[in-house]
């Protein structure tokens, strides 16, 4: 048991581009690791099997790498993970199959990627999610399907995208949300019921016109 009872592992500025499928298996980490930070490196491939043994993991921080895609059941086995940071990568696509196993995730940072859209029910299985940061991506549209299942969400950050269309009733299912940040997008019109029942919304640098 090379890492013994280690609960926090921080590897910053690493040079490896992939994790071996048995990186945390074969007794190396005897299920004690709670926080894993693999940050600011060259990681571009993340096998689903690599993280599966880390069943006590609470925090997974992979920000500042070169990940381009997530796989189906990417985080299989991480049912206790509460925090996921995938910011500053090159991810282009996100759907419900990627995050479905993160049933206890309450904080998710996907900012500074290249995500183009939120497919129907992307976060439907992440029912206790409270904070979602998707700023600085390439999103163009939000609608009522974008937030399906997010009953406890409190903070939504979508600033600095390319959003031009926010469908009527988009926020109808997230009545507990406290803050929605849509600053610096391409929104040209606002429906009078778009933010009905929301506590605070920031929509700055708008261009309203025909």
CSV table of N, CA and C in Angstrom, one decimal, residues 19 24 76 88 113 132 134 138 158 207:
chain,number,residue,atom,x,y,z
A,19,UNK,N,-4.0,8.6,-17.5
A,19,UNK,CA,-3.9,7.9,-16.3
A,19,UNK,C,-4.0,6.4,-16.6
A,24,UNK,N,-5.1,3.8,-9.5
A,24,UNK,CA,-5.4,3.8,-8.1
A,24,UNK,C,-6.0,2.5,-7.7
A,76,UNK,N,-17.8,6.7,-12.9
A,76,UNK,CA,-18.3,5.5,-12.3
A,76,UNK,C,-17.6,5.2,-11.0
A,88,UNK,N,-11.0,25.1,-17.3
A,88,UNK,CA,-9.8,25.3,-18.0
A,88,UNK,C,-9.3,24.0,-18.7
A,113,UNK,N,-14.2,26.1,-20.9
A,113,UNK,CA,-14.1,25.0,-21.8
A,113,UNK,C,-14.6,25.4,-23.2
A,132,UNK,N,-23.5,25.7,-10.1
A,132,UNK,CA,-23.0,25.3,-11.4
A,132,UNK,C,-22.4,26.5,-12.1
A,134,UNK,N,-20.7,27.5,-15.6
A,134,UNK,CA,-20.4,27.2,-17.0
A,134,UNK,C,-20.0,28.4,-17.8
A,138,UNK,N,-19.0,28.0,-25.0
A,138,UNK,CA,-19.5,28.5,-26.3
A,138,UNK,C,-21.0,28.2,-26.4
A,158,UNK,N,-23.5,31.5,-16.2
A,158,UNK,CA,-23.4,31.3,-17.6
A,158,UNK,C,-22.9,32.6,-18.3
A,207,UNK,N,-27.5,43.8,-25.8
A,207,UNK,CA,-27.8,44.6,-27.0
A,207,UNK,C,-29.2,44.3,-27.3
